[in-house]
Short mmCIF file of C-alpha atoms and ligand atoms in Angstrom, two decimals:
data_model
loop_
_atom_site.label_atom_id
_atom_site.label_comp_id
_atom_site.label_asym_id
_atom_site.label_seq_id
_atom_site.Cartn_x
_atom_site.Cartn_y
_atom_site.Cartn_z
CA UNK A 1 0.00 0.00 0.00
CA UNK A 2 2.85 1.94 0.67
CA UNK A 3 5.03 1.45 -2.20
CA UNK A 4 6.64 4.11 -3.70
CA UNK A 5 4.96 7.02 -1.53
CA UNK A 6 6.26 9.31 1.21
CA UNK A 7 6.35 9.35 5.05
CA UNK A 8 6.00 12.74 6.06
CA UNK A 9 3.36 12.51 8.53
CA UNK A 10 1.07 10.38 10.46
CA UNK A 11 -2.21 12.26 9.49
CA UNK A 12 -1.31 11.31 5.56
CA UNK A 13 -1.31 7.40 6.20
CA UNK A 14 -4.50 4.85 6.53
CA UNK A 15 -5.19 3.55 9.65
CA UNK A 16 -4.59 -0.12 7.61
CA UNK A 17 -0.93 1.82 6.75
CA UNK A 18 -0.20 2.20 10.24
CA UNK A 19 -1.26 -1.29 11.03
CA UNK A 20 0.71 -2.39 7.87
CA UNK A 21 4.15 -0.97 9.49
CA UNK A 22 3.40 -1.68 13.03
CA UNK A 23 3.00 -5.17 12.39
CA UNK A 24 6.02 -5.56 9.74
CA UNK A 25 8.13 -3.97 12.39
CA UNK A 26 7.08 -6.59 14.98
CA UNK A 27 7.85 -9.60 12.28
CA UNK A 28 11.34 -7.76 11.01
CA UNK A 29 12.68 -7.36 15.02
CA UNK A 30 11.85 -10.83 15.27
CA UNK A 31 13.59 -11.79 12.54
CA UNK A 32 16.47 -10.05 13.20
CA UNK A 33 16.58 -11.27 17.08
CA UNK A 34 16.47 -15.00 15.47
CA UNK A 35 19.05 -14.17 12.70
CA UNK A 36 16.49 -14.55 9.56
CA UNK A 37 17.80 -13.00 6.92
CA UNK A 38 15.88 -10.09 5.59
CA UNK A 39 17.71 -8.55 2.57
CA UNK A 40 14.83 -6.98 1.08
CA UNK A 41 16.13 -3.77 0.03
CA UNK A 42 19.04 -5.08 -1.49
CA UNK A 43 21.28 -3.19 -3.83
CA UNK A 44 19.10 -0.06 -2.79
CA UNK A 45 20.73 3.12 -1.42
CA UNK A 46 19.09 5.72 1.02
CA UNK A 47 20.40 9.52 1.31
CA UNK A 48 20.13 10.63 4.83
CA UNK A 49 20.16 14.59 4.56
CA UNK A 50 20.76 16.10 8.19
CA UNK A 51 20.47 19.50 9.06
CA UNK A 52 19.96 18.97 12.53
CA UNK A 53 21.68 17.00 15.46
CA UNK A 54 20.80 13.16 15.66
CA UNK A 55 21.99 10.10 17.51
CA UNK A 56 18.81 7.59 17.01
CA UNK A 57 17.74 8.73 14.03
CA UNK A 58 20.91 8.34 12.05
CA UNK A 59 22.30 5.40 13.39
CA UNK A 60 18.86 3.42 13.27
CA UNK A 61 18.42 4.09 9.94
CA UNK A 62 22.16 3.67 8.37
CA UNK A 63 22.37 0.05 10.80
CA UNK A 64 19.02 -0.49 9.07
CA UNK A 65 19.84 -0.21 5.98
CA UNK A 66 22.64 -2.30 6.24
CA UNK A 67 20.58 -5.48 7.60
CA UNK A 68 18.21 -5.17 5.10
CA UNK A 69 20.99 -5.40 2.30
CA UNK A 70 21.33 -1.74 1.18
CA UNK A 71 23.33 1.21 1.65
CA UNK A 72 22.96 4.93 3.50
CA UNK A 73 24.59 7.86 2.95
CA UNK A 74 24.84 10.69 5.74
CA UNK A 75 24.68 14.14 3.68
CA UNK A 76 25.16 16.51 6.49
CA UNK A 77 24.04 20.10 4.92
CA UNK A 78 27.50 21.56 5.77
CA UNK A 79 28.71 19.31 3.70
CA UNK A 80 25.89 19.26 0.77
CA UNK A 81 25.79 22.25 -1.40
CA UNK A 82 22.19 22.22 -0.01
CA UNK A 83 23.93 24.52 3.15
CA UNK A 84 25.85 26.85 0.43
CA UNK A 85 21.90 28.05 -0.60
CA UNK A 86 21.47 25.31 -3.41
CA UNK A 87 17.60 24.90 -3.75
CA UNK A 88 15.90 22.26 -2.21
CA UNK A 89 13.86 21.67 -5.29
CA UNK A 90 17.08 21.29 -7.34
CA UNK A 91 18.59 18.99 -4.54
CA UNK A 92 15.36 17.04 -4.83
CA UNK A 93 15.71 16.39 -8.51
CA UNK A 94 19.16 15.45 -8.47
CA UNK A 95 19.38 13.39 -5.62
CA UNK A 96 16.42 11.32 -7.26
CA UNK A 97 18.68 10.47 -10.20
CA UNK A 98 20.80 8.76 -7.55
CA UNK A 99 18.83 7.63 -4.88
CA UNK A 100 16.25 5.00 -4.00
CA UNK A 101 14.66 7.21 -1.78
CA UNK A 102 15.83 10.20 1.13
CA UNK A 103 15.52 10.13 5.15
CA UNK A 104 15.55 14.10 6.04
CA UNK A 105 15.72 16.05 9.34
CA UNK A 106 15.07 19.90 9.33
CA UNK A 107 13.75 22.92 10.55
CA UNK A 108 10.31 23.83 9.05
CA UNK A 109 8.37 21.15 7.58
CA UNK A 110 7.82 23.11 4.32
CA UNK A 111 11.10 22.25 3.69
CA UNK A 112 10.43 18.36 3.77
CA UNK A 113 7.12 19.20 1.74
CA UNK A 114 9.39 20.94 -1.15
CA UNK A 115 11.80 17.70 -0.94
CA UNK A 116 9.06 15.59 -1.12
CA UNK A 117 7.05 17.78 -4.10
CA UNK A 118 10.38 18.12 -6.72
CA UNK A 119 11.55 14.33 -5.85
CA UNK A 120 11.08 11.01 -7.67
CA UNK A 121 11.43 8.76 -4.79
CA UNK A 122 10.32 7.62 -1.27
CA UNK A 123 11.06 10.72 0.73
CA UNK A 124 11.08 9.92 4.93
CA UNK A 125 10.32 12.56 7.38
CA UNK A 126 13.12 11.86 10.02
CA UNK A 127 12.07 14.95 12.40
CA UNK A 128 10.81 18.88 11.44
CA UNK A 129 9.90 21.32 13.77
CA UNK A 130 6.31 20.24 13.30
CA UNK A 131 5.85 16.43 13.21
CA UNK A 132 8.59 13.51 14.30
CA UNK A 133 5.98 10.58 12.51
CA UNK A 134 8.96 7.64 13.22
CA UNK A 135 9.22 8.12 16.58
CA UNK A 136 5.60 8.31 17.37
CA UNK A 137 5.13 5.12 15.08
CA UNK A 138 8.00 3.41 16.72
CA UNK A 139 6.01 4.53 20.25
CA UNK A 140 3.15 2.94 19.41
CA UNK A 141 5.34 -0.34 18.12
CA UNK A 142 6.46 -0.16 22.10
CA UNK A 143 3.78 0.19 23.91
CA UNK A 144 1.83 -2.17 22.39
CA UNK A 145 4.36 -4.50 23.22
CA UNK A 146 4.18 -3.09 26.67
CA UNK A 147 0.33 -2.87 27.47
CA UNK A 148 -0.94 -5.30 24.99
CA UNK A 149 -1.62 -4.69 21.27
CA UNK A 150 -5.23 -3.19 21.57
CA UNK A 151 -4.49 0.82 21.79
CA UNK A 152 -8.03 1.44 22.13
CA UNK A 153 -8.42 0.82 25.40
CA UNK A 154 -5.58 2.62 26.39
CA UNK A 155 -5.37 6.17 28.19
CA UNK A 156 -1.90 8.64 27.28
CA UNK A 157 -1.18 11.53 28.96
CA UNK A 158 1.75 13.68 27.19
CA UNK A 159 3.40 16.21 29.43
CA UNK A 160 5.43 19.19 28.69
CA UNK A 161 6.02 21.20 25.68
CA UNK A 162 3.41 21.12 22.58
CA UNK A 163 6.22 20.31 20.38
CA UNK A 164 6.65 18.04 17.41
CA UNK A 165 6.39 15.34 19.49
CA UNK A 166 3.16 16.33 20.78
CA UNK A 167 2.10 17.18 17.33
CA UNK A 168 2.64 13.67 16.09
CA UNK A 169 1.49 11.55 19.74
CA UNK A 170 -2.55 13.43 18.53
CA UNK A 171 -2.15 12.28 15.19
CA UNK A 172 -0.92 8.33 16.07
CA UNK A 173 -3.45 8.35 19.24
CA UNK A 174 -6.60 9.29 16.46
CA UNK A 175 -5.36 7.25 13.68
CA UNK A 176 -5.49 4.20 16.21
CA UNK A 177 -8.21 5.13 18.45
CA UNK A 178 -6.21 5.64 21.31
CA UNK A 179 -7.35 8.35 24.11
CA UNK A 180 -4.72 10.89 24.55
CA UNK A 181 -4.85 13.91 26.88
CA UNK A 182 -2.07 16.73 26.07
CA UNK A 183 -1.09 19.02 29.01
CA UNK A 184 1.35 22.38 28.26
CA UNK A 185 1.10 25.66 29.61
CA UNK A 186 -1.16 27.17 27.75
CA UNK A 187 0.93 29.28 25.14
CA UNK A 188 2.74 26.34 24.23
CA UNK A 189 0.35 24.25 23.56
CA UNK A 190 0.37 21.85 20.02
CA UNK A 191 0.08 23.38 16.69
CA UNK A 192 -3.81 24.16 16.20
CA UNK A 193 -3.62 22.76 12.75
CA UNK A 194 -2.47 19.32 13.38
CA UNK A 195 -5.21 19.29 16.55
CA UNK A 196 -7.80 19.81 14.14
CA UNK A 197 -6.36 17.29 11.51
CA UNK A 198 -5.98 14.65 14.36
CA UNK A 199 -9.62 15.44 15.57
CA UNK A 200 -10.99 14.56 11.62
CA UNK A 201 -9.36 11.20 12.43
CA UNK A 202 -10.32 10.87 16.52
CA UNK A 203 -14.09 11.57 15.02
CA UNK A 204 -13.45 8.11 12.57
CA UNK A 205 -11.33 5.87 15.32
CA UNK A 206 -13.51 6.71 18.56
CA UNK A 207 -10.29 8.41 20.48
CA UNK A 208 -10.62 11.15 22.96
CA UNK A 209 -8.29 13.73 22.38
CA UNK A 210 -8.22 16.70 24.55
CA UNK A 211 -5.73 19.45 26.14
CA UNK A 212 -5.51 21.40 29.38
CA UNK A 213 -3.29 23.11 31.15
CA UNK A 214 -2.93 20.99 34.22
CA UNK A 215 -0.46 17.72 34.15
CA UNK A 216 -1.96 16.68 37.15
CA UNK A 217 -5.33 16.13 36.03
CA UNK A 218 -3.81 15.04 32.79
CA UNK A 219 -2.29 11.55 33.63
CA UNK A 220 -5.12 10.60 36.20
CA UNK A 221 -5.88 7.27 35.55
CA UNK A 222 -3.18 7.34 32.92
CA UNK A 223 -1.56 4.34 31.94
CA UNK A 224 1.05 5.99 29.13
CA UNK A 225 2.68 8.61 30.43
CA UNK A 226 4.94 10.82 27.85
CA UNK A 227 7.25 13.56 28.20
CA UNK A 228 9.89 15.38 25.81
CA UNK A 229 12.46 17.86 26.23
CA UNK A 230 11.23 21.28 26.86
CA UNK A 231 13.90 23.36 24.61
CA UNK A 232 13.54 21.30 21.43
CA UNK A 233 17.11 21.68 18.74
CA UNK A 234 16.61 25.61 17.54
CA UNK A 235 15.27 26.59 20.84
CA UNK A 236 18.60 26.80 22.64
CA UNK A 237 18.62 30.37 23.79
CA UNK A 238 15.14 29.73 24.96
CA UNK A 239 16.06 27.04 27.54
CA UNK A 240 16.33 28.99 30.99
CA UNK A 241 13.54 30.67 30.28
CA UNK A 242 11.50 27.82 29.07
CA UNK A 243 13.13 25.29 32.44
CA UNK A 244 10.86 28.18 34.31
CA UNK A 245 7.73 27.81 32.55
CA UNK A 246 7.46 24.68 32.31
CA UNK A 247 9.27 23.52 35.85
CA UNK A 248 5.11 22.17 37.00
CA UNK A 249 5.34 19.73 34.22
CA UNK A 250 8.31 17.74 35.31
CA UNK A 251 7.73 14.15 35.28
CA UNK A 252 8.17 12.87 38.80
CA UNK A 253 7.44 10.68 41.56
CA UNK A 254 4.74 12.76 42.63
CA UNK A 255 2.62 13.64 39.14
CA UNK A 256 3.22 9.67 38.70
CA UNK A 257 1.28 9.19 42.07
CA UNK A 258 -2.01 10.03 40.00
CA UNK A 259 -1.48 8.04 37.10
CA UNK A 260 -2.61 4.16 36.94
CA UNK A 261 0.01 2.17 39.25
CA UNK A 262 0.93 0.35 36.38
CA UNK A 263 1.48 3.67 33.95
CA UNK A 264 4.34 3.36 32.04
CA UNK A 265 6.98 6.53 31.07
CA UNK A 266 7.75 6.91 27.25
CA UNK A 267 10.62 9.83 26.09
CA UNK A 268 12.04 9.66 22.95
CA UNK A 269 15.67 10.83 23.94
CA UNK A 270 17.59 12.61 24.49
CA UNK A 271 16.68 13.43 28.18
CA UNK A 272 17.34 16.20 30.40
CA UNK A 273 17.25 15.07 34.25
CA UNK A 274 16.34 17.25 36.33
CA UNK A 275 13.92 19.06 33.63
CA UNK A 276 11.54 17.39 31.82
CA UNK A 277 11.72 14.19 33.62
CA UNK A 278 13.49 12.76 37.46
CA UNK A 279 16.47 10.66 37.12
CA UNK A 280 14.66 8.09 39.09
CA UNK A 281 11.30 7.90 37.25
CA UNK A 282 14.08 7.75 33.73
CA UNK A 283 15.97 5.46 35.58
CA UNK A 284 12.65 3.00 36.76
CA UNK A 285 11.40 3.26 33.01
CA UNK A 286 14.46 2.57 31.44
CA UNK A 287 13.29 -0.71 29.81
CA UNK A 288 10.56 0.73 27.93
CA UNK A 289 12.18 4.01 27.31
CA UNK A 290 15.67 1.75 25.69
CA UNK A 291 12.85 -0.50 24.02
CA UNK A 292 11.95 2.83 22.27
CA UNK A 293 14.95 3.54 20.91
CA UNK A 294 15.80 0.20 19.53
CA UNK A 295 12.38 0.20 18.03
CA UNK A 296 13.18 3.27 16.03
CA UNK A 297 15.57 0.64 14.21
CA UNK A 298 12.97 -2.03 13.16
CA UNK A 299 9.72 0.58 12.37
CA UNK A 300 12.09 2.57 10.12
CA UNK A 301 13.73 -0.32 8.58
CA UNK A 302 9.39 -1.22 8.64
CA UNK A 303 8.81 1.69 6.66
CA UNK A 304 11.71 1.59 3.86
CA UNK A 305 11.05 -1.81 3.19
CA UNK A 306 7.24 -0.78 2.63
CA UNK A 307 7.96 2.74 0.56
CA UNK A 308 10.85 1.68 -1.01
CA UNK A 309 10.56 -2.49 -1.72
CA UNK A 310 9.95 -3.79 -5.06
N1 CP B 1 14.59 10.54 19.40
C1 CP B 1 15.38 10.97 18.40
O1 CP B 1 14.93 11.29 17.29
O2 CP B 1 16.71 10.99 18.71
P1 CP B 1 17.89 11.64 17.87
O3 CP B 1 17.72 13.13 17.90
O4 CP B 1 19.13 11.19 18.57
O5 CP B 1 17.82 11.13 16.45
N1 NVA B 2 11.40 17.75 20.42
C1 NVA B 2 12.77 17.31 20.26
C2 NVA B 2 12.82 15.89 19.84
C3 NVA B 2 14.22 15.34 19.69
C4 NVA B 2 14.26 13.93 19.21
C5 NVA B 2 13.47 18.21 19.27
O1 NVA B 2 12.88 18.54 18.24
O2 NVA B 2 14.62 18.60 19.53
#
C-alpha cells in the first residue's frame, strides 16, 4: 500500500498503513533477534540529509539499511551544497537520479514538503519542527508491546512542551483510536492545525483527544505517560527561560502518584534530568524508554522496506 509514496506525517497514512508498518516492524525485530535473513532492500541506497543533530535517528536508519541489504549515505548540509543556498527543489531532482529514496531532518516542515514535491522517490520525514511521525510510530510499536496490542483501550497523557512530538502523539493516538490527553502551559500548547487534523481522524477511530493546562489532572488514571524535552534543537537560547515555565510539568514521583500504578513513562531521547523528567522515574522506566529507541531501528527499517521495496 505503501510502495513508492512518502512518510512525512502520520495524518497522511491509513489507519490499515499504520497497522501495515506496526506489524512488519514486529515480524522484522523478530527476525532479526532470530538471525532470519531479511535482505529486502538489497542493492538499494538511502540519502540521509541532516540538518539537525541526531543520535537515534541516524544510526537506526544507516544500521538499518545495512541489515536489510542496502546502503545509506549521511549528507550533512554543511557538507551538501544544499547549506551553500542550493535549492531544495534542485537537490530534490538530483538526488532522485541517484537515490532509492531520502531520510531528512530539518527545521520547518515546508522544507520536507518541497523535498518531497520536486523528488522522484520515497522521501522519509526523520524529524521537522512540526511532526517527528517515526518516533511516534516506533512509540506505538512499544507500547503495544508493553500494554498489549489493543491501543483502544488505552489512556496517554503527554506532558510538557506542545512540540513536534506532541504534534505527532494526537495524530498516532486518532489514527489508532487511542485516548490521549495533552497538558502544556497554555501558550505552548500543540500546533492548532495538526489538533484539528488529528480530531478529523479521533471523530473516525472513537479516540478522545483533549488538552488542558494541568499535568496533574492530565495523567489521572493514565496508563502511558509521555514527556519530551522542553527546549527542542533551535530553541537553545530559549532554555532557561523555558526550564521556568514549564518547571510544573516535570515528570516525577509525585505527578506519577495520579497516574494508573501500572502507567508506564515513554521519552524519545535525548533526556534532560532534572527538567523534563526525574532521574529516578528515567531510571525506573528505562526498559521501555531503551525498548523505544531500539524500536526506532525495526519501524524505520518497517517503513523503507514498505515505501521503497519492489
Ligand atoms: N529521538 C530521536 O529522534 O533521537 P535523535 O535526535 O538522537 O535522532
Ligand atoms: N522535540 C525534540 C525531539 C528530539 C528527538 C526536538 O525537536 O529537539
Amino acid at each position: 500500500m505503501l510502495k513508492g509514496k512518502n512518510l512525512l506525517a502520520i495524518h497522511d497514512l491509513s489507519a490499515d498503513e499504520v497497522e501495515e508498518i506496526l506489524s512488519l516492524a514486529a515480524d522484522l525485530k523478530t527476525m532479526q533477534r532470530t538471525g532470519v535473513p531479511h535482505r529486502f532492500l538489497e542493492g538499494k541506497t538511502l540519502g540521509m540529509i541532516f540538518e539537525k543533530s541526531s543520535t537515534r535517528t541516524r544510526v537506526s536508519f544507516e544500521v538499518g539499511m545495512f541489515q536489510l541489504g542496502g546502503s545509506a549515505l549521511f549528507l550533512s548540509n554543511r557538507d551538501l551544497q544544499l547549506g551553500r543556498g542550493e535549492p531544495i527543489k534542485d537537490t530534490a531532482r538530483v538526488l532522485s537520479r541517484y537515490l532509492d529514496g531520502i531520510m531528512i531532518r530539518t527545521y520547518g516542515h515546508e522544507r520536507v514538503l518541497e523535498l518531497a514535491e520536486y523528488a522522484t522517490i520515497p522521501i522519509i520525514n526523520g524529524l521537522t519542527d512540526l511532526l517527528h511521525p517515526c518516533q511516534v510510530l516506533t512509540d506505538l510499536l512499544t507500547i503495544r508491546e508493553h500494554k498489549g496490542k489493543d491501543l483502544r483501550r488505552l489512556k496517554m497523557a503527554y506532558v510538557g512542551d506542545g512540540n513536534n512530538m506532541a504534534n505527532s502523539y494526537l495524530c498516532g493516538a486518532a489514527k489508532v483510536g487511542m485516548s490521549l490527553t495533552v497538558a502544556t502551559p497554555p501558550n505552548y500548547k500543540p500546533d492548532e492545525n495538526i489538533f484539528g487534523l488529528a480530531q478529523d481522524d479521533a471523530k473516525l477511530t472513537g479516540a478522545t483527544l483533549e488538552w488542558m493546562e494541568d499535568p496533574y489532572k492530565a495523567v489521572e488514571g493514565a496508563d502511558v505517560i509521555a514527556t519530551d524535552t522542553w527546549a527542542s534543537m533551535g530553541q537553545e537560547a530559549e532554555h532557561d527561560e523555558r526550564k521556568k515555565i514549564f518547571a510544573p510539568y516535570q515528570v516525577n514521583a509525585e505527578l506519577l502518584a495520579r497516574a494508573d500504578r501500572n502507567a508506564i513513562v515513554m521519552h524519545c531521547l535525548p533526556a534532560y534530568r532534572g527538567e523534563e523528567i526525574t532521574e529516578e522515574v528515567l531510571e525506573a522506566n528505562a526498559p521501555v524508554i531503551f525498548d523505544e529507541a531500539e524500536n526506532r531501528l525495526h519501524t524505520q527499517k518497517a517503513i523503507m522496506v514498505l515505501t521503497m521495496g519492489n
